[in-house]
Coordinates of C-alpha atoms in Angstrom, one line a residue:
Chain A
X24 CA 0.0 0.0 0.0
X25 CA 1.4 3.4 -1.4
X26 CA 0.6 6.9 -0.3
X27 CA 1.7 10.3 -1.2
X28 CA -0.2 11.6 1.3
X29 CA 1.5 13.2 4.3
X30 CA 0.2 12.3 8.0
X31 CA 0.2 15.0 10.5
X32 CA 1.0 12.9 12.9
X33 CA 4.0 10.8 12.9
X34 CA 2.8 8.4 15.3
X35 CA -0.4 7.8 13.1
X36 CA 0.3 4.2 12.9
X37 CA 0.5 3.3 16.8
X38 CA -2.2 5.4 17.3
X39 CA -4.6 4.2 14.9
X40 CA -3.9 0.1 16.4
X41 CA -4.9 1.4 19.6
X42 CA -7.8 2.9 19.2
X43 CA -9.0 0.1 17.0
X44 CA -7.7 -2.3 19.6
X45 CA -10.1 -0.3 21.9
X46 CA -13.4 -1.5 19.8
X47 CA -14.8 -5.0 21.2
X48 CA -16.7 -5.0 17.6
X49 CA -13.7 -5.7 15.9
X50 CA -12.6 -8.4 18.6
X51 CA -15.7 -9.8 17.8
X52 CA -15.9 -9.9 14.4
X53 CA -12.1 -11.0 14.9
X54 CA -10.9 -8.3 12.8
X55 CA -7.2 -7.0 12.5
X56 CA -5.6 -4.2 10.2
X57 CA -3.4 -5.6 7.7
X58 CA -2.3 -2.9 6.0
X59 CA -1.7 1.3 6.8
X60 CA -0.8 4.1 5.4
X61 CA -1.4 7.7 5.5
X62 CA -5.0 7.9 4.2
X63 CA -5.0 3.9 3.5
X64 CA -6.4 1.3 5.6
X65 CA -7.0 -2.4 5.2
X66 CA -8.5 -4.6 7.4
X67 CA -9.3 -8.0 7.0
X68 CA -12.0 -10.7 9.1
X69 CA -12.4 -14.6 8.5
X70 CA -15.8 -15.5 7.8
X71 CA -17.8 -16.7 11.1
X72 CA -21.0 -18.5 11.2
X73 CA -22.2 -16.6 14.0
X74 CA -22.4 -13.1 11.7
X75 CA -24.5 -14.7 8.7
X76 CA -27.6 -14.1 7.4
X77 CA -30.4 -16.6 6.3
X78 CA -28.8 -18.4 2.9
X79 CA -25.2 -18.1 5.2
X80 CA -23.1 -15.2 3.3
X81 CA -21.7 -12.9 5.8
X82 CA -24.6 -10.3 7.1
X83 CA -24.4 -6.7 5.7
X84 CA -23.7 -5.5 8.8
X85 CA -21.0 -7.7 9.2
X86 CA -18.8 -6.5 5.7
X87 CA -20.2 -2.8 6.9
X88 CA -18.0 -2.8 10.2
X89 CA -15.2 -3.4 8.2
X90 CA -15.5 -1.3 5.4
X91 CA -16.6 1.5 8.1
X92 CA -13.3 0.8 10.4
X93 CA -11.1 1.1 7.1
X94 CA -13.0 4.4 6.5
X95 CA -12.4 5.6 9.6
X96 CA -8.5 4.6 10.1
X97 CA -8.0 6.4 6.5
X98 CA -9.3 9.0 7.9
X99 CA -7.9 9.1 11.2
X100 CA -4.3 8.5 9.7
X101 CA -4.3 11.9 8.8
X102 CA -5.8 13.3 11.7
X103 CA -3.4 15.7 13.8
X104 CA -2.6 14.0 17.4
X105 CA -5.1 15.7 19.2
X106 CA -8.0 14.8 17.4
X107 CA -10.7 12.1 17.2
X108 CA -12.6 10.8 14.0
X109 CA -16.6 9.9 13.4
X110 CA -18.5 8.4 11.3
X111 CA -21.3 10.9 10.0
X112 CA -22.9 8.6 7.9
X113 CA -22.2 6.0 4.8
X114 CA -23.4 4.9 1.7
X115 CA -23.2 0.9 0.3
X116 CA -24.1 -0.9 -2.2
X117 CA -23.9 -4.7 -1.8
X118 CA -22.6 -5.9 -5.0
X119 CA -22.5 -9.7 -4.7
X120 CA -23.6 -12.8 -1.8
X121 CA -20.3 -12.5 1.1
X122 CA -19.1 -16.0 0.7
X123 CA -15.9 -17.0 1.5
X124 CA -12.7 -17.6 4.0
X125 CA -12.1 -13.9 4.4
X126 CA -13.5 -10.8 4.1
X127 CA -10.8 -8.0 3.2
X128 CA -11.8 -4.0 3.2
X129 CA -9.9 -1.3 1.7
X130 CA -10.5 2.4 2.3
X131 CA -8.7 5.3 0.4
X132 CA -8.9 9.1 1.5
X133 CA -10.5 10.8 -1.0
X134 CA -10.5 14.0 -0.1
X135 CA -9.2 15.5 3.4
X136 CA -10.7 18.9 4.5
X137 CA -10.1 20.4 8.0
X138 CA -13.7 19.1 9.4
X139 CA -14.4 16.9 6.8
X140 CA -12.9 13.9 5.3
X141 CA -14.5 11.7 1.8
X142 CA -13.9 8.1 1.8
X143 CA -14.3 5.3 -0.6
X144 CA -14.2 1.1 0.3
X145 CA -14.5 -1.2 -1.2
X146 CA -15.0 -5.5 0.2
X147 CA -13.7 -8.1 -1.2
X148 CA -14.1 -12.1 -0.1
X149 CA -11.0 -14.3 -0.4
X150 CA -12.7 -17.9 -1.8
X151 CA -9.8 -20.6 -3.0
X152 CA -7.4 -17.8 -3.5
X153 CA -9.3 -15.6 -5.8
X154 CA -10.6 -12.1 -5.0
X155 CA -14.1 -11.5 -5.4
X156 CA -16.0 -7.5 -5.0
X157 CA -18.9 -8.3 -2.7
X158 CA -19.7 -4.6 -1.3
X159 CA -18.9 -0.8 -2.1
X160 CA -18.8 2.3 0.7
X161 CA -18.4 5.8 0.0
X162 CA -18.2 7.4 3.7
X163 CA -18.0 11.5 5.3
X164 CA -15.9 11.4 8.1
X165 CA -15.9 14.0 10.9
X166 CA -12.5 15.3 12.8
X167 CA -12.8 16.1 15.9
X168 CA -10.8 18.4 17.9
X169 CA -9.9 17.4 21.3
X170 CA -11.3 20.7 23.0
X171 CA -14.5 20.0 21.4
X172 CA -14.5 16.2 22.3
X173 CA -17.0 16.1 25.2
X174 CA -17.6 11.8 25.3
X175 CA -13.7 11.0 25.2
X176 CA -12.1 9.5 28.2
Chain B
X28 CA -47.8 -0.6 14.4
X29 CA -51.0 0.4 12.0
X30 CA -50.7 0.2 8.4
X31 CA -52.5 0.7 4.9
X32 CA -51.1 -2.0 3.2
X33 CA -51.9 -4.8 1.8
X34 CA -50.0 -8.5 2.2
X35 CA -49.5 -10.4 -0.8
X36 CA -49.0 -13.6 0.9
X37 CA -51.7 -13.6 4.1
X38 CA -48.6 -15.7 6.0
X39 CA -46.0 -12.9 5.8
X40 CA -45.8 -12.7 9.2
X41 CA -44.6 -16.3 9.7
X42 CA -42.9 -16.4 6.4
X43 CA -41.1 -13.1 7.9
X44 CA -40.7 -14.4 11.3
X45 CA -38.9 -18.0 10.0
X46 CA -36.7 -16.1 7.6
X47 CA -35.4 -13.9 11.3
X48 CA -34.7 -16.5 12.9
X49 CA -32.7 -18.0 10.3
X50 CA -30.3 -15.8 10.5
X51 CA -27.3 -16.0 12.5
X52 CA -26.8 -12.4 13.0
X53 CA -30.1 -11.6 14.6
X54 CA -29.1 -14.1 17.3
X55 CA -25.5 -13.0 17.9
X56 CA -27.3 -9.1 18.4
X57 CA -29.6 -10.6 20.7
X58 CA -32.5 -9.1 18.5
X59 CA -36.2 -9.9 17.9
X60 CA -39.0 -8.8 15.8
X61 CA -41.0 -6.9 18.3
X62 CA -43.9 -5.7 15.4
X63 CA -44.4 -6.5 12.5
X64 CA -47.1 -5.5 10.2
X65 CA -47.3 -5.0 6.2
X66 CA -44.5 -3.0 5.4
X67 CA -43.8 -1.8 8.6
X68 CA -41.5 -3.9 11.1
X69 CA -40.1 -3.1 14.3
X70 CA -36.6 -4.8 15.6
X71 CA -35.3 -4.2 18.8
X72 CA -31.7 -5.7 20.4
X73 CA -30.5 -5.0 24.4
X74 CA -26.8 -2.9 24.0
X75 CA -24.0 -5.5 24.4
X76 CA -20.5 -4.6 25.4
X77 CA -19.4 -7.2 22.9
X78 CA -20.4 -5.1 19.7
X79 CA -19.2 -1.2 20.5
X80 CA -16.7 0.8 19.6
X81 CA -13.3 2.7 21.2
X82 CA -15.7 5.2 23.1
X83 CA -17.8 2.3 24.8
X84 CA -21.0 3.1 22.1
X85 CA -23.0 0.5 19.8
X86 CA -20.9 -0.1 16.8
X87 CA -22.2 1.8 13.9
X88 CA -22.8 -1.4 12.2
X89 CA -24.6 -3.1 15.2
X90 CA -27.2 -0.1 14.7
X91 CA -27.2 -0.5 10.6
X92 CA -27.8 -4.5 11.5
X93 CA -31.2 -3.5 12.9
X94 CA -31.9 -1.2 10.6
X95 CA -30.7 -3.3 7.6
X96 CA -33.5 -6.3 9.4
X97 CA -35.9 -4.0 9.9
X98 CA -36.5 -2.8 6.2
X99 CA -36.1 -5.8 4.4
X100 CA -38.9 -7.9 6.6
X101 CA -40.6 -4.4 5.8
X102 CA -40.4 -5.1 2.3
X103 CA -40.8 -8.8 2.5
X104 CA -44.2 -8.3 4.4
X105 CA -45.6 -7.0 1.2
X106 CA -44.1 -10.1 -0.8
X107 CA -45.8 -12.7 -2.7
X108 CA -44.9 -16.4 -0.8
X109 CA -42.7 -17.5 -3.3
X110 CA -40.4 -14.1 -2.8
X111 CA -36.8 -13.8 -1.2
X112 CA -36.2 -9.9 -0.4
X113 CA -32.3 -9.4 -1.0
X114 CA -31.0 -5.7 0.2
X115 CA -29.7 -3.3 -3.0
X116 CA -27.7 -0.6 -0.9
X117 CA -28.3 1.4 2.0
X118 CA -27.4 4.7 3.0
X119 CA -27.1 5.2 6.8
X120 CA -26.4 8.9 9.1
X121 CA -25.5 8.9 12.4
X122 CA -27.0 11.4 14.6
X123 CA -26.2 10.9 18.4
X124 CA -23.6 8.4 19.9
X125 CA -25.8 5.0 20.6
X126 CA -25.9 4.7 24.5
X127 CA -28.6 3.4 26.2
X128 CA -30.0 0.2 27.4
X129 CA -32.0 -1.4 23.9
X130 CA -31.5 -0.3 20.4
X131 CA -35.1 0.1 18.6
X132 CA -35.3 -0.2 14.6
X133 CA -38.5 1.1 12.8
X134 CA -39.1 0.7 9.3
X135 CA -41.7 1.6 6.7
X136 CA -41.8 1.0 3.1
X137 CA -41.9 4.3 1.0
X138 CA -42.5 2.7 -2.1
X139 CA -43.3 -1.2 -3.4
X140 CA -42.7 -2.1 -6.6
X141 CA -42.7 -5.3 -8.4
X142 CA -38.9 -5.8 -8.5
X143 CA -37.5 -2.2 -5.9
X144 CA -38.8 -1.4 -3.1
X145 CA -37.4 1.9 -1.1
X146 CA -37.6 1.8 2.5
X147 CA -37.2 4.0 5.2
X148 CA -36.1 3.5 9.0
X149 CA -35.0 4.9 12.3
X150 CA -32.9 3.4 14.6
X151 CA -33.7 4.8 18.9
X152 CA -31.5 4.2 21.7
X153 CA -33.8 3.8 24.9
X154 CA -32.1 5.2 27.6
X155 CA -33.9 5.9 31.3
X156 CA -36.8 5.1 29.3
X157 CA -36.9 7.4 27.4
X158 CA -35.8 7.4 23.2
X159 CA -33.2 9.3 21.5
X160 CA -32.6 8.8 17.6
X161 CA -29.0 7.8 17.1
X162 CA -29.6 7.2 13.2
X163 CA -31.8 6.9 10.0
X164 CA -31.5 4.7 6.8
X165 CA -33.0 4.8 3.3
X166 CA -32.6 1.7 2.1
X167 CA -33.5 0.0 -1.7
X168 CA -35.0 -3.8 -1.4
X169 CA -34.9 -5.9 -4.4
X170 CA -37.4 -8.8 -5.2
X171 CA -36.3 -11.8 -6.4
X172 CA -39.2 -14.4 -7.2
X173 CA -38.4 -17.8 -6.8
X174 CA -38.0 -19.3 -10.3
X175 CA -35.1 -16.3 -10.2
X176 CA -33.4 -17.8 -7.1
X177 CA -30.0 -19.5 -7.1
X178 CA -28.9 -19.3 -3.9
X179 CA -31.7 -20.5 -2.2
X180 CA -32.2 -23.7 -0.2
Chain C
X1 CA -46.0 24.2 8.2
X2 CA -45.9 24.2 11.7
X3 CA -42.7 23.1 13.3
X4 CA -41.3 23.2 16.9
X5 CA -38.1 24.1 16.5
X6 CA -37.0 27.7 17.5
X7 CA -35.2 29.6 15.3
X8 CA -31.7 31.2 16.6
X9 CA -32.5 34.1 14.0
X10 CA -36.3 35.9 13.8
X11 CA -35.1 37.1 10.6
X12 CA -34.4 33.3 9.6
X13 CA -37.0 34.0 6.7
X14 CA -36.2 37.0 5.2
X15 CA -32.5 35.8 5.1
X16 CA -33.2 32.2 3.6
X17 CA -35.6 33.7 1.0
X18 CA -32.5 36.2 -0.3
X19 CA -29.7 33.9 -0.7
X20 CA -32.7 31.7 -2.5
X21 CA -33.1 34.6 -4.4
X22 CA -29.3 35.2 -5.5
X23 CA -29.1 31.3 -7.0
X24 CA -29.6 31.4 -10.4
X25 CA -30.3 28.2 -10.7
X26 CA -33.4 28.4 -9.1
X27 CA -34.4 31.3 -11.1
X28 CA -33.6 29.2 -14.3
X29 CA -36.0 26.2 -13.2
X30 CA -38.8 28.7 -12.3
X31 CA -38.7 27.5 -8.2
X32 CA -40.2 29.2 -5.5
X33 CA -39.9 29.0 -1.9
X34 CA -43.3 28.3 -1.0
X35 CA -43.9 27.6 2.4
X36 CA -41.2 28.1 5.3
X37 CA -41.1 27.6 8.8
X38 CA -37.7 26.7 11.8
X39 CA -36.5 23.4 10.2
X40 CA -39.2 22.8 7.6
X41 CA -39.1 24.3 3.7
X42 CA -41.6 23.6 0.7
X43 CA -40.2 24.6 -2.8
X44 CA -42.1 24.3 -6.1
X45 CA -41.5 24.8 -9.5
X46 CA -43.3 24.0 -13.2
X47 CA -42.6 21.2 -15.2
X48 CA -40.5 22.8 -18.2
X49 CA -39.6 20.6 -21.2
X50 CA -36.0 22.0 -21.1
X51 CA -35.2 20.2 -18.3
X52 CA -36.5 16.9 -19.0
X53 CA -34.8 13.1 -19.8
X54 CA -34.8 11.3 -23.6
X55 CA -38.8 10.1 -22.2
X56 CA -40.2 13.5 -21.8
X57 CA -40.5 13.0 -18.2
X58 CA -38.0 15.9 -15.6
X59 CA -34.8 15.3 -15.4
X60 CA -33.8 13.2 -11.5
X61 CA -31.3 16.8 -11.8
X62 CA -34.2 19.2 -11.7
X63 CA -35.9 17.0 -9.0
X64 CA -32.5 16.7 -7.2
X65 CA -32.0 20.6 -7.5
X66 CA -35.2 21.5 -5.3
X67 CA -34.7 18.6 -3.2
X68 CA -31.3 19.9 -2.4
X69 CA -32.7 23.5 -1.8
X70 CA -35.5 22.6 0.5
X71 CA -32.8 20.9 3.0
X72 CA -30.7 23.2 2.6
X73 CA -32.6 26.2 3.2
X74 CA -34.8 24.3 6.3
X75 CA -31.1 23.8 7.6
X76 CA -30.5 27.6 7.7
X77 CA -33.8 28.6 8.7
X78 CA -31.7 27.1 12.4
X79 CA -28.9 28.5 11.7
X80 CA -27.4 32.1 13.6
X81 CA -27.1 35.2 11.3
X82 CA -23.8 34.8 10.9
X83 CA -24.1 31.4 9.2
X84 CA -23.7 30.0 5.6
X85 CA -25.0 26.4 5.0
X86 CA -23.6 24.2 2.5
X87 CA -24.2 20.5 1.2
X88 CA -21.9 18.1 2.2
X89 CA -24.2 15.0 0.3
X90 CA -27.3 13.8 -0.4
X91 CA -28.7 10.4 -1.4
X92 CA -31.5 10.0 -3.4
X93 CA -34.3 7.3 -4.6
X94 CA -36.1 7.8 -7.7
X95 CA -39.6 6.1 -7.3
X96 CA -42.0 7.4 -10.1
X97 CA -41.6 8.7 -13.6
X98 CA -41.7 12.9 -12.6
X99 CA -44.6 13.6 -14.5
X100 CA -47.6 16.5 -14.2
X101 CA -47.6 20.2 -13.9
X102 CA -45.5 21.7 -10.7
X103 CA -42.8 19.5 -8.6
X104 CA -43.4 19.9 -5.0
X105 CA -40.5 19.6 -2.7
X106 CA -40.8 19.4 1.3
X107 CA -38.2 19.3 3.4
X108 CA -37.7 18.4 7.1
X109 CA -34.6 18.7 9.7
X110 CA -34.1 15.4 11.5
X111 CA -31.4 16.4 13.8
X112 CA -29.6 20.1 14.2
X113 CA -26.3 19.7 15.4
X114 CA -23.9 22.8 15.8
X115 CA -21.9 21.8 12.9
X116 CA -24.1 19.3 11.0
X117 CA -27.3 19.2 10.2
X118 CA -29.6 16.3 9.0
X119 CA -32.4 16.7 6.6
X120 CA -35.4 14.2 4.8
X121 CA -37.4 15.4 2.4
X122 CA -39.5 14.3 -0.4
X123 CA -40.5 15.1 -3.7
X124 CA -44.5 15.1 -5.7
X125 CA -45.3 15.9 -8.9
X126 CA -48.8 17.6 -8.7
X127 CA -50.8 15.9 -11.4
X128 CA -55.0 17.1 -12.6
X129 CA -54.7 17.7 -8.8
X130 CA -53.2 14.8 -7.2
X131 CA -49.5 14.3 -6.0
X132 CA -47.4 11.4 -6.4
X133 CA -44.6 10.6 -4.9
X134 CA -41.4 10.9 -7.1
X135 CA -38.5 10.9 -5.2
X136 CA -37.1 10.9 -1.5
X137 CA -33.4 12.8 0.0
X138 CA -31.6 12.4 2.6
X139 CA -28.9 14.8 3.3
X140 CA -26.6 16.5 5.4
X141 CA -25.5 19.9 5.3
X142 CA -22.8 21.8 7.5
X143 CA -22.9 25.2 8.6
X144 CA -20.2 27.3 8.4
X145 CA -19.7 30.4 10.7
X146 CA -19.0 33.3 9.5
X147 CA -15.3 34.2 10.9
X148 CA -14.4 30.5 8.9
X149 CA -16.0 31.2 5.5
X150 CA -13.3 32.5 3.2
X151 CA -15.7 32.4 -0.6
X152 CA -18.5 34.5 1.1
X153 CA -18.5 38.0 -0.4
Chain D
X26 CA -10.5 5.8 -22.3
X27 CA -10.0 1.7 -22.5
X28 CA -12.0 -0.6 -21.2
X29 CA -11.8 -4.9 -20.7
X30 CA -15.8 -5.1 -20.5
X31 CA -17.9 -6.6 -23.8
X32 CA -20.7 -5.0 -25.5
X33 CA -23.5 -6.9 -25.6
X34 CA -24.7 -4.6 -28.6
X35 CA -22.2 -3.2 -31.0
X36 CA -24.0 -0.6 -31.5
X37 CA -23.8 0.9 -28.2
X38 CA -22.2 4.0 -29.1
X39 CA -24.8 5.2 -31.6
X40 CA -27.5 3.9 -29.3
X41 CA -26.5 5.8 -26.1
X42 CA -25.7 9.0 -28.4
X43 CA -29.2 9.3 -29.6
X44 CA -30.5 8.6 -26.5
X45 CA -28.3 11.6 -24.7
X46 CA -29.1 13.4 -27.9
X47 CA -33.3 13.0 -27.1
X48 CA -32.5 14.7 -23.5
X49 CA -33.5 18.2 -23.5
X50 CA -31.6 18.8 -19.9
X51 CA -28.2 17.7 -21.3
X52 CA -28.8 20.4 -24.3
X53 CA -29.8 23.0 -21.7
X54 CA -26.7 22.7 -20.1
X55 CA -24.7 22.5 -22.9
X56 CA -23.2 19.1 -21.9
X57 CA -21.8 16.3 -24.3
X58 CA -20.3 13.0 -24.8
X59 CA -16.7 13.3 -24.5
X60 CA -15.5 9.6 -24.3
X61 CA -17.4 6.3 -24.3
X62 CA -16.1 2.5 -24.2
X63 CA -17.6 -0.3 -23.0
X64 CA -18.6 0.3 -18.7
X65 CA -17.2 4.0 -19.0
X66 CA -18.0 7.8 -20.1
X67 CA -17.1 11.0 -19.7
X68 CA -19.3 14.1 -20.1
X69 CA -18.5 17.4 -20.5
X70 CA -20.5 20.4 -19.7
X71 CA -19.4 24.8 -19.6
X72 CA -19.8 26.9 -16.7
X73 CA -22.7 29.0 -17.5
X74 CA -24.0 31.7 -14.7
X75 CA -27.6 30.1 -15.2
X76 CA -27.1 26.8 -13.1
X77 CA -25.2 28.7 -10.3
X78 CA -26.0 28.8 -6.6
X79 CA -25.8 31.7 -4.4
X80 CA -21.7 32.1 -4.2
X81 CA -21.7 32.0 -7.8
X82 CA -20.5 28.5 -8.3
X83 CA -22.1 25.5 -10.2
X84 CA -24.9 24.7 -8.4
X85 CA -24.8 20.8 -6.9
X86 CA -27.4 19.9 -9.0
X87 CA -26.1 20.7 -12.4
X88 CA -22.8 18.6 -11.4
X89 CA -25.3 15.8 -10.4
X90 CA -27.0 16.2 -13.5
X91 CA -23.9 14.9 -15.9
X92 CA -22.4 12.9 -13.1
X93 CA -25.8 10.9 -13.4
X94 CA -25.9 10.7 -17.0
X95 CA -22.0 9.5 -16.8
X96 CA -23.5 6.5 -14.9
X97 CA -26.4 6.3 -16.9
X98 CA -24.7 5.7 -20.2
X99 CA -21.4 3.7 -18.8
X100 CA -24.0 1.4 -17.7
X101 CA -26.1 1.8 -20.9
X102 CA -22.9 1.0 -23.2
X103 CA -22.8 -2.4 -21.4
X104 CA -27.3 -3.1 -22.1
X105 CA -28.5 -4.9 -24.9
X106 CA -29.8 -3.5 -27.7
X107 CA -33.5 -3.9 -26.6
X108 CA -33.2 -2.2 -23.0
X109 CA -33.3 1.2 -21.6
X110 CA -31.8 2.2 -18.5
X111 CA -33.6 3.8 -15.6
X112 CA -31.9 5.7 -12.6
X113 CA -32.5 3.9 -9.2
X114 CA -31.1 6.3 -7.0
X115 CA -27.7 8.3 -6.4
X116 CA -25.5 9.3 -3.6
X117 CA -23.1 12.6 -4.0
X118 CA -20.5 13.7 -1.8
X119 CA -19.6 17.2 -2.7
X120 CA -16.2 18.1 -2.2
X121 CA -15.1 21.4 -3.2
X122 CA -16.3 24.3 -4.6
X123 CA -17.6 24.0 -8.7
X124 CA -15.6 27.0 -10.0
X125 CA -14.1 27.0 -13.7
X126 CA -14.2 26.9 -16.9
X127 CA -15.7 23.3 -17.8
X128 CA -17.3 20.3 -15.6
X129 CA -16.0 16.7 -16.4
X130 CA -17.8 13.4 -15.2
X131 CA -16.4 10.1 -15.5
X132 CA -18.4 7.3 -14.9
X133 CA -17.4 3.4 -13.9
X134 CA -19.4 0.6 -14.0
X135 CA -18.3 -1.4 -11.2
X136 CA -20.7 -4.3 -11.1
X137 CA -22.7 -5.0 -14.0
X138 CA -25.8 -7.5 -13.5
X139 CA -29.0 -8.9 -15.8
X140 CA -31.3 -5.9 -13.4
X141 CA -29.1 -4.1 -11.5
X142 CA -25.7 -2.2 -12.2
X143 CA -23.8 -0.1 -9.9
X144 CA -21.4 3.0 -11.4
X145 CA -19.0 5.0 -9.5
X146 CA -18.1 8.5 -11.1
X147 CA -16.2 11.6 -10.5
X148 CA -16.8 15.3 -11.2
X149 CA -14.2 17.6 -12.0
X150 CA -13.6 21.5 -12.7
X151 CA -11.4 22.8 -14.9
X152 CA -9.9 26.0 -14.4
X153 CA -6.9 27.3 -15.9
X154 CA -5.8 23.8 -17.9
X155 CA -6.0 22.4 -14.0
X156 CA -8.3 19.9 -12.9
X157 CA -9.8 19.7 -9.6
X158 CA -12.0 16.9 -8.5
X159 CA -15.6 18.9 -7.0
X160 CA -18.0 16.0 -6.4
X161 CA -18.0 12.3 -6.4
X162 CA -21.1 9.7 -7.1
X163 CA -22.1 6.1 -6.3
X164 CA -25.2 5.2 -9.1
X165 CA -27.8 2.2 -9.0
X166 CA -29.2 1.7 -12.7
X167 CA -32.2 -0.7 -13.7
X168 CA -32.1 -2.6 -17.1
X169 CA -35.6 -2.5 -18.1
X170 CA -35.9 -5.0 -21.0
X171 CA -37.9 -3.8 -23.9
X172 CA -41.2 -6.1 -23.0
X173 CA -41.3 -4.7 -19.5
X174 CA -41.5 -0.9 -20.8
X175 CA -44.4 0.9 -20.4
X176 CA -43.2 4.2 -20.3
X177 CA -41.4 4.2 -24.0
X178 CA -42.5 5.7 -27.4

């Protein structure tokens, strides 16, 4: 994973892992980030019976966390030190059934603005080796200042 | 839940109901139909530790879960029998952090057409008892009659 | 329009109505704000065949275009004086053909936040005296305060 | 512009022309086919003062208007001769100010299906031989198969 973006903050990289360390959803969904870079996120999830839905592909929801999280850490990889990112809302189209050994989400910054950051994902699932596009996010990302941060520890 | 329209398939409520509980998801979340009635359905799951993020909240993706549910049994209460309802895309803002001690999903279907149907919900955090919106989705539902099916049992 | 929201500027009205006014596009399409109250905005304007699709019917742009203008402006209604409000995105569903006389756009704010704001609205084509349903928005715009706005006049 | 995907009809090109051709909004804004393969297109459209919003700049909803066709006709190009193509619905993300001398949309199909295709596409202003990307789009388009059209000459 290339970038010529430029983090703000040097330590983007630890600081990104802990915060996503800090979600129990990803624990859950046993989730990890494979890949970073500033404004470049991949993370990937095996498939797990317990986050299907009735024919047995992985839930919506399931690929959303992920290609959320990637959004997010693309985001918040070119966040300043001080700062916090949210999720203001996203958009996906599910492009094919989520079946598979692993489910693999990768997010790009788009477009970084002082508030407000444009994201694209997209999901792939891993099946015998091969690739296949199951889902497509675009997401706005909010930065948040930590003076204005009222819910962070 | 009242509503003016009229079910297809006079066993959409079971037909609904055995679809739920089929998925995985639904029982990992904890959730369950609470109303259901055509094209309108209600979902509601308890919070769980197990599925927030950094800042203790619901996942965004628990939330869009519900919501997800909530408009496609919307769209397959109006359904012939021989239907599966698959979801298109979704679109999905997030208004106030999700705290609380249930999650409630309402959804209502907008429009119902033969093959899209466009559906809209809003996801409630109930908190001291009373509710606070933490998030609406617009989401598009796509018909598939049986004959059409592939990836059904 | 009635609406419960109180406005941070009594002149709300008379400032929404002249930066509606100083949009050219509007003007071009023939709109009108029609009805405007804290957090709510109606907009009409004529069907005109020059802004129709290859099947005579309005173009999802022209729809899009008032859509955008009702949330929008129902977002500034709340705003302070000193504020500019500006689209950040919108998603939209097509559900009917946009045929008839006038196109009828009503907006709503779902949640006012002090830098984002979320808006629903829908859009009718009034037709031998009956609307239908032709489209639905979701969207979120941001306001920007004056002291940060650097392409304000 | 080079595209892998295969043309179900070979006459694609002439077939999505005329149809762009039979839209009176694409004329009223002066916009035109710049580029068209197989899955992709690229529309061009002037700045003209009549589609502006209040700070002077293209208003959103001209932008949407060719970044919809874009999608439209990359998905078109990819239809067999006896379908038309039918917008489902549309998310934009504006990004920047829509200030130049020309707007550029490239479309992408990204998934192509028998019903539904999805189409990613990007917006662009040119200003002094420099482009800079304003607004980007995620597109649902319906096939509609010739005996399923009720709505055609």
């Amino acid at each position: 994973m290339k970038s010529n973006a430029e983090p703000r903050d040097p330590n983007y990289e630890a600081r990104c892992r802990a915060s996503f360390d800090a979600q129990r959803m990803m624990k859950t969904l046993g989730a990890e980030i494979t890949k970073i870079a500033p404004g470049q996120v991949e993370i990937e999830m095996p498939f797990q019976a317990e986050f299907t839905q009735q024919h047995g592909y992985l839930h919506a929801a399931a690929v959303t966390a992920v290609l959320d999280n990637a959004c997010g850490y693309a985001s918040s990889s070119l966040a300043p030190p001080n700062a916090s990112v949210l999720t203001v809302e996203y958009k996906v189209n599910l492009m094919a059934p989520a079946v598979g050994e692993r489910c693999i989400a990768r997010a790009t910054v788009k477009r970084s603005g002082r508030t407000l950051t444009v994201c694209a994902a997209d999901a792939f699932m891993l099946k015998d080796g091969a690739e296949e596009q199951v889902a497509t996010m675009t997401a706005t990302m909010m930065t948040i200042y930590r003076k204005e941060v009222q819910h962070d520890p």
